Amino acid sequence: MEILETAAALQALTEKWRREGRSIGLVPTMGALHEGHLQLVRTAAAQNDEVVVSIFVNPTQFNNSEDFKLYPRVPDSDAEMLRGTGCTVLFTPTVEEVYPRPTVLQFNFGALENVMEGAHRPGHFNGVATVVSKLFHLGRPHRAYFGQKDWQQVAVVRQLVQDLSFDLDLISCPTIRETDGLAMSSRNRRLSPEARAVAPRLYEALQLAAAQLQHTRQPELAQQAALDFLGAYPQIEVEYLQVADARLLQPLPAGTEPGQEAVICLAAWLGGVRLIDNVVLLLT
Amino acid sequence: MEILETAAALQALTEKWRREGRSIGLVPTMGALHEGHLQLVRTAAAQNDEVVVSIFVNPTQFNNSEDFKLYPRVPDSDAEMLRGTGCTVLFTPTVEEVYPRPTVLQFNFGALENVMEGAHRPGHFNGVATVVSKLFHLGRPHRAYFGQKDWQQVAVVRQLVQDLSFDLDLISCPTIRETDGLAMSSRNRRLSPEARAVAPRLYEALQLAAAQLQHTRQPELAQQAALDFLGAYPQIEVEYLQVADARLLQPLPAGTEPGQEAVICLAAWLGGVRLIDNVVLLLT
């Protein structure tokens, strides 16, 4: 596994690979790797000749400077974890390398980002789309891998790829969970023992909402059931809990028909740490 | 010269060229080719192994549906003109081929598009940035060629390339003029004989403003001199005439220092046809 730190070095290498006809998988991450990331890397390694993993805590997607400052950074153990996973190149640029000058252009994804993460984190998806575009142009992937824990991010990147005709396949992979159900996340490292103990309730609430939705087809009842459940845990402060169309991300209307794919997404604070999770279900 | 009509065919060919290590130049046009376009193509041919010329009247960059409808389309004579210029592939997609689905994402270039063309043609540069991004991803150019007649467009595309780290060189080429000074433009074909006779006054007005600016360093005086001059021609209706910083495109303040690069841009209507032109000068 080679470690590259400059955009020019990565571009030169991926250009060479393209010229040699080698297929390239890209796994963009912000580091503090966990098993969820490693699964993306293993999937990429199974489907491509070369795998680029980028580790870059992207300042432009943080609407909260404290969150950016506290985001975990553990480069040495990240590099260690990647050995043996099939990662060919680890790309760890500085902020100056990715943003030699401040950017001017702003992306807007309309309805897709007027809800949930987009609504609660102004500018977040502009930062995501900007850095993802840059990484696509540096890494020249045939396939790019994203985790479904960030469901809305996957939807936004899918729209980006489609609207700008990026020549690559976007591959989204299932959320990986701890044995107690907590979705793996780099931010989990920041949870206090007390917060960590209660964190699995988030996924339980989502499962409860999913069962309720499947049973009643009433999004509001599903939402309320989950909120009531979480209300019993004062350590959890829900930022949003939304039942939505899985593709369009818009709130599902009452009495939705079978065949509809729904996603239930939440964001919640636990002792100063913001976690997100979701479940997807097909109404039957 | 090969003619390709599908995105997939162009992508396959440019992928093959990249694999073979052949350099690619792209000249995006909306057709109704003139000598200005042909100069871009010849420049591209001198600097690259392969040259892709795209002809696509891009609906998303027209804020005026009448202008879109009336935009000249002469595919056969365009193809004829390209023979012998060094164009390797002529790409002539349909609207459905470029936009299989309506796009969702919107670009905003902030101050760069809050003036001149951006201010007078809402959504224009979003459409330009969208189609240029698509053509870059289909054509995979090492170098892309644009004419300086569309000065603001060049500035916007330069920002796009920089902000999204497109791996290509943007090459802007001088405006080509008729012997009487009129900037070559596809829209010139739509001028009535009377409008065509008076059209060279636009460039004269710009030259007058440039001389005045060089002499007085007073942008307002320069602007007024040009407007006074054009006021004598009732067939010409000026939409804007702006003295600006050549890079930032913002209005130049009075008393600008030597060393400043300025651009004087105008848009004007002549008998239902909208023309633009500009001159660039270095204050000495």
Coordinates of C-alpha atoms in Angstrom, one line a residue:
Chain A
M1 CA 0.0 0.0 0.0
E2 CA 1.4 3.3 -1.2
I3 CA 0.7 6.5 0.7
L4 CA 0.3 9.6 -1.5
E5 CA -0.2 13.2 -0.1
T6 CA -0.4 15.3 -3.2
A7 CA -3.1 15.7 -5.8
A8 CA -0.5 15.7 -8.6
A9 CA 0.9 12.4 -7.4
L10 CA -2.5 10.8 -7.3
Q11 CA -3.5 12.2 -10.7
A12 CA -0.3 10.9 -12.2
L13 CA -0.7 7.4 -10.8
T14 CA -4.4 7.1 -11.8
E15 CA -3.7 8.4 -15.3
K16 CA -1.0 5.7 -15.6
W17 CA -3.5 3.1 -14.4
R18 CA -6.1 4.2 -16.8
R19 CA -3.5 4.0 -19.6
E20 CA -2.7 0.5 -18.6
G21 CA -6.4 -0.5 -18.6
R22 CA -6.5 -1.1 -14.9
S23 CA -9.9 -0.6 -13.2
I24 CA -10.0 1.8 -10.3
G25 CA -12.2 1.8 -7.2
L26 CA -12.4 4.8 -4.9
V27 CA -13.4 4.9 -1.3
P28 CA -13.7 8.4 0.0
T29 CA -13.5 8.7 3.8
M30 CA -12.8 11.2 6.5
G31 CA -10.7 8.6 8.4
A32 CA -11.1 7.3 11.9
L33 CA -11.9 4.1 10.0
H34 CA -14.1 1.4 11.3
E35 CA -15.4 -1.9 10.0
G36 CA -18.0 -0.1 7.8
H37 CA -15.2 1.6 5.9
L38 CA -13.2 -1.7 5.7
Q39 CA -16.2 -3.4 4.1
L40 CA -16.3 -0.7 1.4
V41 CA -12.6 -1.2 0.8
R42 CA -12.9 -5.0 0.6
T43 CA -15.9 -4.6 -1.8
A44 CA -13.9 -2.2 -3.9
A45 CA -10.9 -4.6 -4.0
A46 CA -13.1 -7.5 -5.1
Q47 CA -14.4 -5.4 -8.1
N48 CA -11.4 -3.4 -9.2
D49 CA -7.7 -3.9 -10.0
E50 CA -6.7 -0.9 -7.9
V51 CA -8.3 0.7 -4.8
V52 CA -7.7 4.3 -3.7
V53 CA -8.8 5.1 -0.2
S54 CA -8.9 8.8 0.6
I55 CA -8.7 10.1 4.1
F56 CA -9.6 13.8 4.3
V57 CA -11.6 15.6 6.9
N58 CA -13.2 18.0 4.5
P59 CA -13.7 21.4 6.1
T60 CA -16.3 22.7 3.6
Q61 CA -18.9 20.1 4.6
F62 CA -18.8 21.1 8.3
N63 CA -21.3 23.7 9.1
N64 CA -20.1 23.6 12.7
S65 CA -16.4 24.5 13.3
E66 CA -16.4 22.7 16.7
D67 CA -17.6 19.5 15.0
F68 CA -14.8 19.9 12.5
K69 CA -12.2 20.5 15.2
L70 CA -13.3 17.5 17.3
Y71 CA -13.7 15.1 14.4
P72 CA -11.4 12.2 15.2
R73 CA -8.1 12.1 13.4
V74 CA -6.0 8.9 13.9
P75 CA -3.9 8.6 10.7
D76 CA -1.5 6.0 12.0
S77 CA -4.1 3.5 13.1
D78 CA -6.1 4.2 10.0
A79 CA -3.1 3.2 7.8
E80 CA -2.6 0.2 10.0
M81 CA -6.2 -0.9 9.6
L82 CA -6.0 -0.7 5.8
R83 CA -3.2 -3.2 5.5
G84 CA -4.5 -6.4 4.1
T85 CA -7.9 -5.0 3.0
G86 CA -6.9 -4.6 -0.7
C87 CA -6.3 -0.8 -0.5
T88 CA -3.6 -0.1 -3.1
V89 CA -3.1 3.6 -2.4
L90 CA -4.0 5.7 0.6
F91 CA -4.5 9.3 -0.3
T92 CA -4.0 11.7 2.7
P93 CA -3.9 15.2 1.4
T94 CA -3.7 18.4 3.4
V95 CA -6.5 21.0 3.2
E96 CA -4.2 23.2 1.1
E97 CA -3.6 20.4 -1.3
V98 CA -7.3 19.9 -1.9
Y99 CA -8.2 23.6 -1.7
P100 CA -5.2 25.6 -3.0
R101 CA -7.6 28.5 -3.3
P102 CA -11.1 29.0 -1.7
T103 CA -13.8 27.8 -4.0
V104 CA -16.4 30.1 -5.5
L105 CA -19.0 27.8 -7.0
Q106 CA -21.8 26.6 -4.9
F107 CA -23.9 23.5 -5.6
N108 CA -27.6 23.4 -4.8
F109 CA -29.6 20.2 -5.0
G110 CA -33.0 21.7 -4.5
A111 CA -35.6 19.5 -2.8
L112 CA -33.0 16.7 -2.3
E113 CA -31.2 18.9 0.2
N114 CA -34.0 20.9 1.7
V115 CA -34.7 18.1 4.2
M116 CA -32.9 16.3 7.0
E117 CA -29.1 16.7 6.8
G118 CA -29.3 19.4 4.2
A119 CA -31.9 21.4 6.2
H120 CA -30.0 21.0 9.5
R121 CA -26.5 21.5 8.2
P122 CA -26.6 24.5 5.8
G123 CA -23.9 24.1 3.1
H124 CA -23.1 20.5 4.1
F125 CA -24.0 19.0 0.7
N126 CA -22.3 21.8 -1.2
G127 CA -19.1 20.8 0.6
V128 CA -19.8 17.1 0.0
A129 CA -20.4 17.6 -3.7
T130 CA -17.4 19.8 -4.1
V131 CA -14.9 17.4 -2.4
V132 CA -16.4 14.4 -4.1
S133 CA -16.1 16.0 -7.5
K134 CA -12.5 16.8 -6.8
L135 CA -11.8 13.3 -5.6
F136 CA -13.4 11.8 -8.7
H137 CA -11.2 14.0 -10.9
L138 CA -8.0 13.1 -8.9
G139 CA -8.8 9.4 -8.5
R140 CA -10.5 8.7 -11.9
P141 CA -12.5 5.8 -10.5
H142 CA -14.5 3.4 -12.5
R143 CA -16.5 2.7 -9.3
A144 CA -16.9 4.8 -6.2
Y145 CA -18.1 3.3 -2.9
F146 CA -20.3 5.0 -0.3
G147 CA -22.0 3.7 2.9
Q148 CA -25.8 3.7 3.2
K149 CA -25.6 5.1 6.7
D150 CA -25.3 8.4 4.9
W151 CA -28.4 7.8 2.9
Q152 CA -29.1 11.3 1.8
Q153 CA -25.4 11.8 0.9
V154 CA -25.7 8.8 -1.4
A155 CA -28.8 10.3 -3.0
V156 CA -27.0 13.7 -3.5
V157 CA -23.8 12.0 -5.0
R158 CA -26.0 9.9 -7.3
Q159 CA -27.6 13.1 -8.5
L160 CA -24.2 14.7 -9.0
V161 CA -22.9 11.8 -11.0
Q162 CA -26.1 11.7 -13.1
D163 CA -26.4 15.5 -13.7
L164 CA -22.8 16.0 -14.6
S165 CA -22.4 12.7 -16.5
F166 CA -19.5 11.5 -14.4
D167 CA -18.3 8.3 -16.1
L168 CA -18.4 6.0 -13.1
D169 CA -20.6 3.6 -11.2
L170 CA -21.8 4.7 -7.8
I171 CA -21.9 1.7 -5.4
S172 CA -23.7 2.1 -2.1
C173 CA -23.1 -0.5 0.6
P174 CA -25.2 -1.5 3.6
T175 CA -24.6 0.1 7.0
I176 CA -22.4 -2.0 9.2
R177 CA -23.5 -2.2 12.8
E178 CA -22.0 -3.1 16.2
T179 CA -23.5 -6.3 17.7
D180 CA -25.9 -4.2 19.7
G181 CA -27.2 -2.5 16.6
L182 CA -25.4 0.8 16.8
A183 CA -24.5 2.0 13.3
M184 CA -20.7 2.2 13.0
S185 CA -19.5 5.7 12.8
S186 CA -16.2 7.6 13.3
R187 CA -18.1 9.8 15.7
N188 CA -18.8 6.8 18.0
R189 CA -15.3 7.2 19.3
R190 CA -16.3 10.5 20.9
L191 CA -19.2 9.0 22.9
S192 CA -18.9 8.8 26.7
P193 CA -19.5 5.4 28.2
E194 CA -22.9 6.6 29.3
A195 CA -23.8 7.9 25.9
R196 CA -22.4 4.7 24.2
A197 CA -24.6 2.6 26.5
V198 CA -27.8 4.3 25.3
A199 CA -26.8 4.8 21.7
P200 CA -28.2 1.5 20.4
R201 CA -31.7 2.8 21.3
L202 CA -31.5 4.9 18.1
Y203 CA -31.5 1.9 15.8
E204 CA -34.2 0.3 18.0
A205 CA -36.4 3.4 17.5
L206 CA -35.9 3.2 13.8
Q207 CA -36.8 -0.5 13.7
L208 CA -39.9 0.3 15.8
A209 CA -40.9 3.1 13.3
A210 CA -40.3 0.7 10.4
A211 CA -42.6 -2.0 11.9
Q212 CA -45.2 0.7 12.7
L213 CA -45.0 2.1 9.2
Q214 CA -45.3 -1.4 7.6
H215 CA -48.3 -2.1 9.8
T216 CA -50.2 1.1 9.6
R217 CA -48.9 2.9 6.5
Q218 CA -49.2 6.1 8.6
P219 CA -45.8 7.9 8.5
E220 CA -46.9 10.2 11.4
L221 CA -47.8 7.2 13.6
A222 CA -44.5 5.6 12.8
Q223 CA -42.6 8.8 13.6
Q224 CA -44.5 9.3 16.8
A225 CA -43.9 5.8 18.0
A226 CA -40.1 6.2 17.6
L227 CA -40.1 9.6 19.3
D228 CA -42.2 8.3 22.2
F229 CA -39.8 5.4 22.6
L230 CA -36.7 7.7 22.6
G231 CA -38.5 10.1 24.9
A232 CA -37.7 7.7 27.7
Y233 CA -34.0 8.4 27.3
P234 CA -33.2 12.0 28.5
Q235 CA -29.6 11.6 27.3
I236 CA -30.9 11.5 23.7
E237 CA -31.9 14.7 22.0
V238 CA -33.5 14.0 18.6
E239 CA -32.7 16.6 15.9
Y240 CA -35.0 15.1 13.4
L241 CA -36.8 11.8 12.7
Q242 CA -38.2 11.7 9.3
V243 CA -40.2 9.1 7.2
A244 CA -39.4 9.8 3.6
D245 CA -39.5 8.5 0.1
A246 CA -36.3 6.5 -0.2
R247 CA -35.3 8.1 -3.6
L248 CA -36.8 11.6 -3.5
L249 CA -36.2 12.0 0.3
Q250 CA -39.5 14.0 0.6
P251 CA -41.8 13.2 3.5
L252 CA -44.1 10.3 2.8
P253 CA -47.8 11.2 2.7
A254 CA -50.3 9.2 4.8
G255 CA -51.7 6.1 3.3
T256 CA -48.8 5.4 1.0
E257 CA -49.3 2.4 -1.2
P258 CA -47.5 -1.0 -1.2
G259 CA -44.5 -1.0 -3.5
Q260 CA -43.3 2.3 -2.1
E261 CA -39.7 2.2 -0.9
A262 CA -39.4 4.3 2.3
V263 CA -36.5 5.4 4.4
I264 CA -36.7 6.5 8.0
C265 CA -33.8 8.8 8.9
L266 CA -32.8 10.3 12.2
A267 CA -30.2 12.6 13.7
A268 CA -29.7 12.8 17.4
W269 CA -27.3 14.3 19.9
L270 CA -25.9 12.2 22.7
G271 CA -23.7 14.2 25.1
G272 CA -22.4 16.6 22.5
V273 CA -22.0 14.0 19.8
R274 CA -24.3 14.0 16.7
L275 CA -25.2 10.6 15.3
I276 CA -27.3 9.7 12.3
D277 CA -28.8 6.4 11.2
N278 CA -31.6 5.1 9.0
V279 CA -33.5 2.1 7.9
V280 CA -34.9 1.4 4.5
L281 CA -38.0 -0.7 3.9
L282 CA -40.3 -1.7 1.0
L283 CA -43.9 -1.3 1.9
T284 CA -45.7 -4.6 1.3
Chain B
M1 CA -13.5 12.9 -39.5
E2 CA -15.9 10.6 -37.7
I3 CA -19.4 11.8 -36.6
L4 CA -20.7 10.4 -33.3
E5 CA -24.2 11.0 -31.9
T6 CA -24.3 9.2 -28.6
A7 CA -22.6 9.9 -25.3
A8 CA -21.7 6.2 -25.0
A9 CA -19.9 6.2 -28.3
L10 CA -17.9 9.3 -27.5
Q11 CA -17.0 8.0 -24.0
A12 CA -15.9 4.7 -25.5
L13 CA -13.7 6.4 -28.0
T14 CA -12.1 8.9 -25.7
E15 CA -11.5 6.1 -23.1
K16 CA -9.7 4.2 -25.9
W17 CA -7.6 7.2 -26.8
R18 CA -6.7 7.8 -23.2
R19 CA -5.6 4.2 -22.9
E20 CA -3.4 4.6 -26.0
G21 CA -1.8 7.7 -24.5
R22 CA -3.3 10.0 -27.2
S23 CA -3.9 13.6 -26.1
I24 CA -7.3 15.0 -26.6
G25 CA -8.5 18.6 -27.4
L26 CA -12.2 19.5 -27.0
V27 CA -13.9 22.4 -28.7
P28 CA -17.4 22.8 -27.4
T29 CA -19.7 24.8 -29.8
M30 CA -23.3 25.4 -30.5
G31 CA -22.7 25.1 -34.2
A32 CA -23.4 27.6 -37.0
L33 CA -19.6 27.6 -37.2
H34 CA -17.6 30.6 -38.3
E35 CA -13.9 31.4 -38.6
G36 CA -13.7 32.0 -34.8
H37 CA -14.6 28.3 -34.2
L38 CA -12.3 27.1 -36.9
Q39 CA -9.4 28.9 -35.3
L40 CA -10.2 27.1 -32.0
V41 CA -10.2 23.8 -33.9
R42 CA -6.9 24.5 -35.7
T43 CA -5.3 25.5 -32.4
A44 CA -6.6 22.3 -30.8
A45 CA -5.3 20.3 -33.7
A46 CA -1.8 21.8 -33.3
Q47 CA -1.7 20.9 -29.6
N48 CA -3.3 17.5 -29.5
D49 CA -3.4 14.1 -31.2
E50 CA -7.2 14.0 -31.4
V51 CA -9.7 16.8 -31.6
V52 CA -13.4 16.5 -30.6
V53 CA -15.7 19.3 -31.7
S54 CA -19.1 19.1 -30.2
I55 CA -22.1 20.8 -31.8
F56 CA -25.0 21.1 -29.3
V57 CA -27.5 23.9 -28.9
N58 CA -27.8 23.5 -25.2
P59 CA -31.3 24.3 -24.0
T60 CA -30.4 24.8 -20.4
Q61 CA -28.3 27.9 -21.1
F62 CA -31.0 29.8 -22.9
N63 CA -33.2 31.9 -20.6
N64 CA -35.2 32.9 -23.6
S65 CA -37.1 30.2 -25.5
E66 CA -37.4 32.3 -28.6
D67 CA -33.7 32.8 -28.7
F68 CA -33.2 29.0 -28.4
K69 CA -35.7 28.3 -31.1
L70 CA -34.2 30.9 -33.5
Y71 CA -30.6 29.9 -32.8
P72 CA -29.1 29.0 -36.2
R73 CA -28.8 25.2 -36.9
V74 CA -26.9 24.3 -40.1
P75 CA -25.5 20.8 -39.4
D76 CA -24.5 19.9 -42.9
S77 CA -22.5 23.0 -43.7
D78 CA -21.0 22.8 -40.2
A79 CA -19.7 19.3 -41.0
E80 CA -18.4 20.5 -44.3
M81 CA -16.6 23.5 -42.8
L82 CA -14.8 21.2 -40.3
R83 CA -13.2 19.1 -43.0
G84 CA -9.5 19.8 -43.2
T85 CA -9.3 21.7 -39.9
G86 CA -7.9 18.8 -37.9
C87 CA -11.2 17.8 -36.2
T88 CA -11.0 14.1 -35.6
V89 CA -14.5 13.6 -34.2
L90 CA -17.6 15.6 -34.6
F91 CA -20.0 15.0 -31.7
T92 CA -23.6 16.0 -32.5
P93 CA -25.9 14.6 -29.8
T94 CA -29.6 15.1 -29.4
V95 CA -31.0 16.9 -26.3
E96 CA -32.2 13.5 -25.0
E97 CA -28.7 12.1 -25.3
V98 CA -27.2 14.9 -23.2
Y99 CA -30.1 15.2 -20.8
P100 CA -31.7 11.7 -20.5
R101 CA -33.4 13.1 -17.4
P102 CA -33.9 16.7 -16.3
T103 CA -31.1 17.9 -14.1
V104 CA -31.6 18.7 -10.4
L105 CA -28.4 20.3 -9.3
Q106 CA -27.8 24.0 -9.8
F107 CA -24.5 25.8 -10.0
N108 CA -24.0 29.3 -8.5
F109 CA -20.8 31.2 -9.2
G110 CA -21.6 34.1 -6.8
A111 CA -20.2 37.5 -7.8
L112 CA -18.8 36.1 -11.0
E113 CA -22.3 35.7 -12.4
N114 CA -24.1 38.5 -10.7
V115 CA -23.0 40.9 -13.4
M116 CA -23.4 41.3 -17.2
E117 CA -24.5 38.0 -18.9
G118 CA -25.3 36.3 -15.6
A119 CA -27.4 39.3 -14.4
H120 CA -29.2 39.6 -17.7
R121 CA -29.7 35.9 -18.5
P122 CA -30.8 34.2 -15.3
G123 CA -29.7 30.6 -15.2
H124 CA -27.4 31.0 -18.2
F125 CA -24.2 30.1 -16.4
N126 CA -25.8 27.2 -14.6
G127 CA -26.7 25.8 -18.0
V128 CA -23.2 26.5 -19.3
A129 CA -21.4 24.9 -16.3
T130 CA -23.7 21.8 -16.5
V131 CA -23.2 21.1 -20.2
V132 CA -19.5 21.9 -20.0
S133 CA -19.1 19.5 -17.1
K134 CA -20.9 16.8 -19.1
L135 CA -18.8 17.4 -22.2
F136 CA -15.6 17.2 -20.1
H137 CA -16.7 13.9 -18.7
L138 CA -17.7 12.5 -22.2
G139 CA -14.8 14.0 -24.1
R140 CA -12.1 13.5 -21.4
P141 CA -10.0 16.3 -22.9
H142 CA -6.5 17.2 -21.9
R143 CA -7.2 20.7 -23.2
A144 CA -10.5 22.5 -23.8
Y145 CA -10.8 25.6 -26.1
F146 CA -13.1 28.6 -25.6
G147 CA -13.3 31.9 -27.4
Q148 CA -12.7 35.2 -25.6
K149 CA -15.7 36.8 -27.2
D150 CA -17.5 35.1 -24.3
W151 CA -15.2 36.6 -21.7
Q152 CA -17.4 36.0 -18.7
Q153 CA -18.1 32.4 -19.9
V154 CA -14.3 31.8 -19.9
A155 CA -14.1 33.2 -16.4
V156 CA -16.9 30.9 -15.2
V157 CA -15.5 27.8 -16.8
R158 CA -12.1 28.6 -15.4
Q159 CA -13.6 28.8 -11.9
L160 CA -15.5 25.5 -12.6
V161 CA -12.3 23.7 -13.6
Q162 CA -10.4 25.1 -10.6
D163 CA -13.1 24.5 -8.0
L164 CA -13.8 20.9 -9.1
S165 CA -10.2 20.1 -9.9
F166 CA -10.9 19.0 -13.5
D167 CA -7.7 17.6 -14.8
L168 CA -7.4 19.7 -18.0
D169 CA -6.0 22.9 -19.3
L170 CA -8.5 25.6 -20.3
I171 CA -7.3 27.5 -23.3
S172 CA -8.9 30.7 -24.3
C173 CA -8.3 32.1 -27.7
P174 CA -8.7 35.7 -29.1
T175 CA -11.9 36.9 -30.7
I176 CA -11.9 36.6 -34.4
R177 CA -13.4 39.6 -36.3
E178 CA -14.8 40.4 -39.7
T179 CA -12.7 42.9 -41.6
D180 CA -15.0 45.7 -40.5
G181 CA -14.4 44.8 -36.8
L182 CA -17.6 42.9 -36.0
A183 CA -16.9 40.0 -33.7
M184 CA -17.7 36.7 -35.4
S185 CA -20.8 35.1 -33.9
S186 CA -23.3 32.5 -35.0
R187 CA -26.0 35.0 -34.3
N188 CA -24.6 37.4 -37.0
R189 CA -26.4 35.1 -39.5
R190 CA -29.7 36.4 -38.2
L191 CA -28.9 40.1 -38.7
S192 CA -30.9 41.9 -41.4
P193 CA -28.7 43.8 -43.9
E194 CA -29.5 47.1 -42.1
A195 CA -28.5 45.6 -38.7
R196 CA -25.4 44.1 -40.2
A197 CA -24.4 47.4 -41.6
V198 CA -24.5 49.1 -38.3
A199 CA -23.2 46.2 -36.2
P200 CA -19.5 47.2 -36.5
R201 CA -20.3 50.3 -34.4
L202 CA -20.3 48.0 -31.3
Y203 CA -16.6 47.2 -31.6
E204 CA -15.9 50.9 -32.4
A205 CA -17.7 51.9 -29.2
L206 CA -15.6 49.4 -27.2
Q207 CA -12.4 50.7 -28.7
L208 CA -13.5 54.3 -27.9
A209 CA -14.2 53.3 -24.3
A210 CA -10.9 51.5 -24.0
A211 CA -9.0 54.6 -25.3
Q212 CA -10.9 56.8 -22.9
L213 CA -10.2 54.5 -20.0
Q214 CA -6.6 54.3 -20.8
H215 CA -6.5 58.1 -21.0
T216 CA -8.6 59.1 -18.0
R217 CA -8.7 56.0 -15.7
Q218 CA -12.3 56.9 -15.1
P219 CA -14.5 53.9 -15.9
E220 CA -17.6 56.1 -15.9
L221 CA -16.3 58.5 -18.5
A222 CA -15.2 55.5 -20.7
Q223 CA -18.7 54.0 -20.4
Q224 CA -20.4 57.3 -21.1
A225 CA -18.2 58.0 -24.2
A226 CA -19.2 54.6 -25.7
L227 CA -22.9 55.0 -24.8
D228 CA -22.9 58.5 -26.3
F229 CA -21.3 57.2 -29.5
L230 CA -23.8 54.4 -29.8
G231 CA -26.7 56.8 -29.0
A232 CA -26.4 58.1 -32.6
Y233 CA -27.6 54.7 -33.9
P234 CA -31.2 54.2 -33.1
Q235 CA -31.0 50.6 -34.5
I236 CA -28.8 49.7 -31.6
E237 CA -30.3 49.1 -28.1
V238 CA -27.6 48.6 -25.5
E239 CA -28.4 46.1 -22.8
Y240 CA -25.3 46.8 -20.8
L241 CA -21.9 48.3 -21.3
Q242 CA -19.6 47.6 -18.3
V243 CA -16.0 48.4 -17.5
A244 CA -14.8 45.7 -15.2
D245 CA -11.9 44.0 -13.6
A246 CA -10.8 41.4 -16.3
R247 CA -10.5 38.5 -13.8
L248 CA -13.1 39.2 -11.1
L249 CA -15.6 40.9 -13.6
Q250 CA -16.6 43.4 -10.9
P251 CA -17.1 47.0 -11.9
L252 CA -13.8 48.9 -11.9
P253 CA -13.6 51.7 -9.4
A254 CA -12.7 55.3 -10.4
G255 CA -9.0 56.1 -10.4
T256 CA -7.8 52.5 -11.0
E257 CA -4.0 52.1 -10.9
P258 CA -1.7 51.1 -13.8
G259 CA -1.1 47.4 -14.0
Q260 CA -4.8 46.7 -13.7
E261 CA -6.2 44.5 -16.4
A262 CA -9.6 45.7 -17.5
V263 CA -12.4 44.3 -19.7
I264 CA -15.1 46.4 -21.3
C265 CA -18.1 44.2 -22.2
L266 CA -21.3 45.0 -23.9
A267 CA -24.5 43.3 -24.9
A268 CA -26.8 45.0 -27.4
W269 CA -29.9 44.2 -29.5
L270 CA -30.0 44.9 -33.2
G271 CA -33.3 44.2 -34.8
G272 CA -34.2 41.3 -32.5
V273 CA -30.7 39.8 -32.4
R274 CA -28.6 40.0 -29.3
L275 CA -24.9 40.4 -29.8
I276 CA -22.1 40.6 -27.2
D277 CA -18.5 41.7 -27.5
N278 CA -15.6 42.9 -25.4
V279 CA -12.1 44.4 -25.4
V280 CA -9.4 43.7 -22.8
L281 CA -6.7 46.2 -21.9
L282 CA -3.9 46.6 -19.5
L283 CA -3.9 50.0 -17.9
T284 CA -0.5 51.6 -18.4

